[in-house]
């Protein structure tokens, strides 16, 4: 007979709390000591945008430097494209930097620099999605707010519905999973010691260290937690990786994704202005005129994305 959802949530929450007390990660954007909760919201917001598509270890390395450069939301809002792209060096996916700055401007212009306190208001700010809104409310304001990212989706799906499909797709939607996140939060907050930020942090840490995508460490799950997962009658399986071919070019015999070339171009322009030929000779090891049309397409896309500007044949941030 299948274990009731309430019981599974209760067992999982209790075991997660015990596991988290021993395995909690120390991260500079967690357990913030600032008394100003709006300042905490700003620091959480910056970290969440950085963590999109970038490894935690890399963000740890660069986060502190970034927030020293832009210590307050008004500083970030006032930053030029060149300022923000130089400060973003090493984090990749440079368009995120501009989206972060643009969202900061909206908070300053439309909310007097104060982050709203509801998901509905936060997601009206372009650049803040539902998960980021939830992270701000949980981590900065300690307001219990169900939200879903890839780690939480994976945990909820496996805990309540069993493993995902072999190709990594899900057979349950976030609409079905979100109430289950709320159930986990409610059960967890009944236990002494839990806070909204700790519940979300525990889910994130558990998903990134044990309940991972391709090689979940089932043997390291707490015994009581195994009961909650296995009660559904499914075994956590290794998910096959799906290789999605991304745009790019063969350069000197090696495939180089377009996103890597875009990053190399921005790196060149962080240091100085350059012509198309100068950029080509720097970022493409087998540069020749025959690659001119392709490079122009990449430069045009970057300009369209507001990541660079061309003035009389010279490119700059």
Short mmCIF file of C-alpha atoms in Angstrom, two decimals:
data_model
loop_
_atom_site.label_atom_id
_atom_site.label_comp_id
_atom_site.label_asym_id
_atom_site.label_seq_id
_atom_site.Cartn_x
_atom_site.Cartn_y
_atom_site.Cartn_z
CA UNK A 1 0.00 0.00 0.00
CA UNK A 2 1.38 3.41 -0.93
CA UNK A 3 2.50 5.69 1.88
CA UNK A 4 0.30 8.77 2.24
CA UNK A 5 1.79 12.01 0.96
CA UNK A 6 1.49 13.62 4.39
CA UNK A 7 3.50 10.82 5.98
CA UNK A 8 6.12 10.84 3.25
CA UNK A 9 6.52 14.60 3.59
CA UNK A 10 6.79 14.35 7.37
CA UNK A 11 9.44 11.62 7.26
CA UNK A 12 11.44 13.34 4.54
CA UNK A 13 11.38 16.72 6.32
CA UNK A 14 12.54 15.26 9.63
CA UNK A 15 15.38 13.32 8.00
CA UNK A 16 16.35 16.31 5.85
CA UNK A 17 16.73 18.47 8.95
CA UNK A 18 19.08 15.97 10.60
CA UNK A 19 21.09 15.64 7.39
CA UNK A 20 21.27 19.41 6.87
CA UNK A 21 22.66 20.10 10.33
CA UNK A 22 25.67 17.93 9.47
CA UNK A 23 26.05 18.77 5.78
CA UNK A 24 25.00 22.39 5.39
CA UNK A 25 27.11 24.28 2.86
CA UNK A 26 28.76 27.54 3.86
CA UNK A 27 28.00 30.06 1.11
CA UNK A 28 28.59 33.83 1.21
CA UNK A 29 25.00 34.63 0.23
CA UNK A 30 23.53 32.38 2.92
CA UNK A 31 23.09 33.25 6.60
CA UNK A 32 23.57 36.93 5.87
CA UNK A 33 24.22 39.03 8.96
CA UNK A 34 22.98 42.34 7.54
CA UNK A 35 20.14 43.72 9.65
CA UNK A 36 18.61 45.48 6.65
CA UNK A 37 16.44 42.86 4.99
CA UNK A 38 16.34 44.85 1.73
CA UNK A 39 20.13 44.72 1.63
CA UNK A 40 19.86 40.95 2.13
CA UNK A 41 17.37 40.79 -0.72
CA UNK A 42 19.83 42.56 -3.00
CA UNK A 43 22.66 40.15 -2.10
CA UNK A 44 20.42 37.12 -2.61
CA UNK A 45 19.18 38.48 -5.92
CA UNK A 46 22.74 38.95 -7.22
CA UNK A 47 23.72 35.42 -6.15
CA UNK A 48 20.67 33.81 -7.75
CA UNK A 49 21.33 35.41 -11.14
CA UNK A 50 25.00 34.41 -10.92
CA UNK A 51 24.09 30.83 -10.08
CA UNK A 52 22.04 30.44 -13.25
CA UNK A 53 24.18 28.27 -15.56
CA UNK A 54 27.35 28.78 -13.48
CA UNK A 55 28.87 26.34 -10.99
CA UNK A 56 28.67 27.24 -7.31
CA UNK A 57 32.46 27.07 -6.90
CA UNK A 58 32.91 29.67 -9.64
CA UNK A 59 30.27 31.96 -8.18
CA UNK A 60 31.87 31.76 -4.72
CA UNK A 61 35.12 32.91 -6.26
CA UNK A 62 33.65 35.99 -7.96
CA UNK A 63 30.56 36.95 -5.94
CA UNK A 64 32.33 38.89 -3.20
CA UNK A 65 34.32 40.96 -5.66
CA UNK A 66 31.16 41.82 -7.58
CA UNK A 67 29.22 43.02 -4.54
CA UNK A 68 32.21 45.07 -3.40
CA UNK A 69 32.13 46.78 -6.78
CA UNK A 70 28.36 47.31 -6.54
CA UNK A 71 27.64 47.23 -2.78
CA UNK A 72 24.07 48.52 -3.04
CA UNK A 73 21.27 48.16 -5.54
CA UNK A 74 21.54 51.84 -6.49
CA UNK A 75 25.19 51.27 -7.42
CA UNK A 76 24.27 48.39 -9.68
CA UNK A 77 21.38 50.32 -11.20
CA UNK A 78 23.74 53.16 -12.11
CA UNK A 79 26.30 50.91 -13.81
CA UNK A 80 26.98 51.30 -17.53
CA UNK A 81 27.08 48.30 -19.86
CA UNK A 82 30.87 48.46 -19.88
CA UNK A 83 31.06 48.65 -16.06
CA UNK A 84 28.77 45.69 -15.53
CA UNK A 85 30.38 43.50 -18.20
CA UNK A 86 33.86 44.13 -16.81
CA UNK A 87 32.71 43.24 -13.31
CA UNK A 88 30.99 40.10 -14.65
CA UNK A 89 34.22 38.70 -16.11
CA UNK A 90 34.60 34.98 -15.45
CA UNK A 91 30.91 34.22 -14.91
CA UNK A 92 29.93 33.61 -18.54
CA UNK A 93 26.58 34.12 -20.26
CA UNK A 94 27.17 37.87 -20.24
CA UNK A 95 23.60 38.81 -21.13
CA UNK A 96 22.68 37.83 -17.55
CA UNK A 97 24.76 40.74 -16.30
CA UNK A 98 22.70 43.24 -18.27
CA UNK A 99 19.43 41.62 -17.19
CA UNK A 100 20.59 41.85 -13.58
CA UNK A 101 21.45 45.53 -13.94
CA UNK A 102 18.19 46.29 -15.77
CA UNK A 103 16.15 44.59 -13.04
CA UNK A 104 18.03 46.62 -10.42
CA UNK A 105 17.06 49.77 -12.30
CA UNK A 106 13.40 48.79 -12.19
CA UNK A 107 13.58 48.18 -8.43
CA UNK A 108 15.13 51.62 -7.97
CA UNK A 109 12.84 53.45 -10.39
CA UNK A 110 9.53 51.74 -9.61
CA UNK A 111 9.96 50.65 -5.98
CA UNK A 112 12.29 53.32 -4.57
CA UNK A 113 15.05 50.71 -4.27
CA UNK A 114 12.97 48.41 -2.05
CA UNK A 115 12.31 44.82 -3.11
CA UNK A 116 8.60 43.90 -3.05
CA UNK A 117 7.50 41.31 -0.50
CA UNK A 118 5.28 39.08 -2.65
CA UNK A 119 5.92 36.75 -5.56
CA UNK A 120 3.27 38.50 -7.64
CA UNK A 121 5.00 41.88 -7.28
CA UNK A 122 8.52 40.53 -7.69
CA UNK A 123 7.82 38.68 -10.95
CA UNK A 124 6.48 41.89 -12.50
CA UNK A 125 10.11 43.05 -12.48
CA UNK A 126 11.63 41.86 -15.74
CA UNK A 127 14.56 39.61 -14.89
CA UNK A 128 13.00 38.08 -11.78
CA UNK A 129 11.27 34.75 -12.37
CA UNK A 130 9.13 32.77 -9.95
CA UNK A 131 12.02 30.76 -8.50
CA UNK A 132 14.20 33.85 -7.98
CA UNK A 133 11.25 35.62 -6.34
CA UNK A 134 10.81 32.66 -4.01
CA UNK A 135 14.52 32.59 -3.20
CA UNK A 136 14.47 36.29 -2.29
CA UNK A 137 11.45 35.82 -0.01
CA UNK A 138 12.84 32.71 1.69
CA UNK A 139 16.51 33.64 2.03
CA UNK A 140 16.26 37.42 2.55
CA UNK A 141 12.89 37.94 4.26
CA UNK A 142 12.51 34.45 5.82
CA UNK A 143 8.99 34.23 4.39
CA UNK A 144 8.02 30.59 3.61
CA UNK A 145 7.41 30.58 -0.13
CA UNK A 146 7.18 27.43 -2.27
CA UNK A 147 9.34 27.66 -5.37
CA UNK A 148 10.91 25.25 -7.83
CA UNK A 149 14.30 25.08 -9.49
CA UNK A 150 15.99 22.07 -11.10
CA UNK A 151 17.13 20.62 -7.76
CA UNK A 152 13.78 20.98 -6.04
CA UNK A 153 11.92 19.67 -9.08
CA UNK A 154 14.09 16.56 -9.10
CA UNK A 155 13.58 15.90 -5.38
CA UNK A 156 9.81 16.41 -5.44
CA UNK A 157 9.36 14.30 -8.54
CA UNK A 158 11.39 11.38 -7.22
CA UNK A 159 9.93 11.61 -3.72
CA UNK A 160 6.26 11.71 -4.69
CA UNK A 161 6.06 10.28 -8.23
CA UNK A 162 9.18 8.19 -8.75
CA UNK A 163 12.09 8.69 -11.16
CA UNK A 164 11.96 10.79 -14.29
CA UNK A 165 11.88 9.28 -17.76
CA UNK A 166 15.05 7.70 -19.15
CA UNK A 167 15.66 10.72 -21.37
CA UNK A 168 15.53 13.05 -18.37
CA UNK A 169 12.08 14.49 -19.07
CA UNK A 170 9.39 14.75 -16.40
CA UNK A 171 5.95 13.19 -16.47
CA UNK A 172 4.59 15.61 -13.87
CA UNK A 173 4.35 19.37 -14.22
CA UNK A 174 5.54 22.10 -11.88
CA UNK A 175 1.88 22.93 -11.28
CA UNK A 176 1.54 19.52 -9.64
CA UNK A 177 4.87 19.76 -7.81
CA UNK A 178 4.53 23.24 -6.30
CA UNK A 179 1.85 22.26 -3.72
CA UNK A 180 4.14 19.41 -2.66
CA UNK A 181 6.96 21.88 -2.03
CA UNK A 182 4.53 23.82 0.15
CA UNK A 183 3.66 20.57 1.97
CA UNK A 184 7.34 19.87 2.66
CA UNK A 185 7.84 23.43 3.93
CA UNK A 186 4.81 23.18 6.21
CA UNK A 187 5.95 19.87 7.71
CA UNK A 188 9.51 21.13 8.13
CA UNK A 189 8.48 24.35 9.85
CA UNK A 190 6.58 22.35 12.46
CA UNK A 191 9.93 21.06 13.68
CA UNK A 192 11.99 23.13 16.15
CA UNK A 193 14.93 24.97 14.63
CA UNK A 194 13.73 25.23 11.04
CA UNK A 195 13.39 28.57 9.27
CA UNK A 196 12.15 29.32 5.76
CA UNK A 197 15.69 30.02 4.53
CA UNK A 198 16.97 26.77 6.06
CA UNK A 199 14.26 24.67 4.43
CA UNK A 200 15.07 26.04 0.99
CA UNK A 201 18.81 25.81 1.63
CA UNK A 202 18.48 22.19 2.76
CA UNK A 203 16.55 21.24 -0.38
CA UNK A 204 19.17 22.93 -2.56
CA UNK A 205 22.08 21.26 -0.78
CA UNK A 206 20.45 17.84 -0.79
CA UNK A 207 19.60 18.07 -4.48
CA UNK A 208 23.07 19.21 -5.51
CA UNK A 209 25.02 16.72 -3.38
CA UNK A 210 22.97 13.51 -3.06
CA UNK A 211 19.80 13.62 -5.16
CA UNK A 212 21.76 14.57 -8.27
CA UNK A 213 20.67 14.36 -11.87
CA UNK A 214 22.86 11.65 -13.37
CA UNK A 215 24.35 9.75 -10.45
CA UNK A 216 22.16 10.08 -7.33
CA UNK A 217 24.02 8.80 -4.25
CA UNK A 218 21.25 6.52 -3.07
CA UNK A 219 23.52 4.66 -0.63
CA UNK A 220 24.24 7.92 1.19
CA UNK A 221 20.59 8.83 1.73
CA UNK A 222 19.64 8.68 5.44
CA UNK A 223 17.91 5.38 6.17
CA UNK A 224 14.63 7.02 7.15
CA UNK A 225 14.68 9.07 4.00
CA UNK A 226 15.13 5.94 1.89
CA UNK A 227 11.85 4.75 3.34
CA UNK A 228 10.10 7.89 2.14
CA UNK A 229 11.53 7.60 -1.38
CA UNK A 230 11.14 3.84 -1.79
CA UNK A 231 7.56 3.90 -0.47
CA UNK A 232 6.43 4.86 -3.95
CA UNK A 233 7.75 1.55 -5.20
CA UNK A 234 10.26 3.06 -7.62
CA UNK A 235 14.03 2.93 -7.73
CA UNK A 236 16.05 6.03 -8.44
CA UNK A 237 17.83 5.41 -11.71
CA UNK A 238 20.70 7.07 -13.47
CA UNK A 239 19.28 9.39 -16.08
CA UNK A 240 20.77 9.25 -19.54
CA UNK A 241 22.34 12.46 -20.71
CA UNK A 242 20.76 14.05 -23.74
CA UNK A 243 23.21 15.73 -26.08
CA UNK A 244 21.65 18.77 -27.70
CA UNK A 245 23.86 20.11 -30.46
CA UNK A 246 24.40 23.81 -30.00
CA UNK A 247 25.48 26.33 -32.64
CA UNK A 248 29.19 26.75 -33.21
CA UNK A 249 32.04 26.22 -35.64
CA UNK A 250 34.97 23.91 -36.21
CA UNK A 251 38.08 25.97 -35.41
CA UNK A 252 41.52 24.45 -35.88
CA UNK A 253 39.91 21.01 -35.98
CA UNK A 254 37.89 21.45 -32.76
CA UNK A 255 34.21 22.28 -32.35
CA UNK A 256 33.83 25.56 -30.43
CA UNK A 257 30.29 26.50 -29.31
CA UNK A 258 29.10 29.94 -30.32
CA UNK A 259 28.55 30.89 -26.66
CA UNK A 260 32.28 30.35 -26.05
CA UNK A 261 33.16 32.61 -28.98
CA UNK A 262 30.74 35.24 -27.70
CA UNK A 263 32.48 35.15 -24.33
CA UNK A 264 35.91 35.45 -25.95
CA UNK A 265 34.78 38.50 -27.90
CA UNK A 266 33.50 40.21 -24.76
CA UNK A 267 36.80 39.40 -23.02
CA UNK A 268 38.70 41.17 -25.80
CA UNK A 269 36.50 44.25 -25.51
CA UNK A 270 36.78 44.36 -21.73
CA UNK A 271 40.40 45.38 -22.29
CA UNK A 272 40.18 47.67 -25.31
CA UNK A 273 38.25 48.69 -28.39
CA UNK A 274 38.89 46.56 -31.49
CA UNK A 275 38.01 46.21 -35.15
CA UNK A 276 36.38 43.09 -36.52
CA UNK A 277 39.70 41.88 -37.94
CA UNK A 278 41.45 42.43 -34.59
CA UNK A 279 38.73 40.51 -32.81
CA UNK A 280 38.92 37.70 -35.37
CA UNK A 281 42.69 37.34 -35.06
CA UNK A 282 42.42 37.23 -31.26
CA UNK A 283 39.53 34.82 -30.71
CA UNK A 284 39.79 32.50 -33.72
CA UNK A 285 43.06 30.56 -33.89
CA UNK A 286 42.77 29.85 -37.63
CA UNK A 287 41.39 33.27 -38.52
CA UNK A 288 41.08 34.15 -42.18
CA UNK A 289 38.87 36.39 -44.30
CA UNK A 290 36.68 33.45 -45.19
CA UNK A 291 35.36 33.51 -41.61
CA UNK A 292 34.45 37.18 -41.90
CA UNK A 293 30.75 36.65 -42.67
CA UNK A 294 30.30 34.18 -39.82
CA UNK A 295 32.07 36.45 -37.30
CA UNK A 296 29.93 39.37 -38.48
CA UNK A 297 26.78 37.39 -37.66
CA UNK A 298 28.07 36.74 -34.12
CA UNK A 299 28.99 40.41 -33.66
CA UNK A 300 25.59 41.50 -34.94
CA UNK A 301 23.85 39.20 -32.44
CA UNK A 302 25.98 40.59 -29.61
CA UNK A 303 25.12 44.13 -30.65
CA UNK A 304 21.42 43.25 -30.83
CA UNK A 305 21.71 41.85 -27.29
CA UNK A 306 23.24 45.19 -26.17
CA UNK A 307 26.48 43.46 -25.20
CA UNK A 308 28.62 45.62 -27.47
CA UNK A 309 28.44 48.68 -29.70
CA UNK A 310 29.99 49.36 -33.09
CA UNK A 311 31.13 52.92 -33.87
CA UNK A 312 32.64 53.54 -37.31
CA UNK A 313 33.89 49.99 -37.63
CA UNK A 314 35.30 49.76 -34.10
CA UNK A 315 33.67 47.58 -31.45
CA UNK A 316 33.50 48.43 -27.75
CA UNK A 317 31.44 47.68 -24.67
#
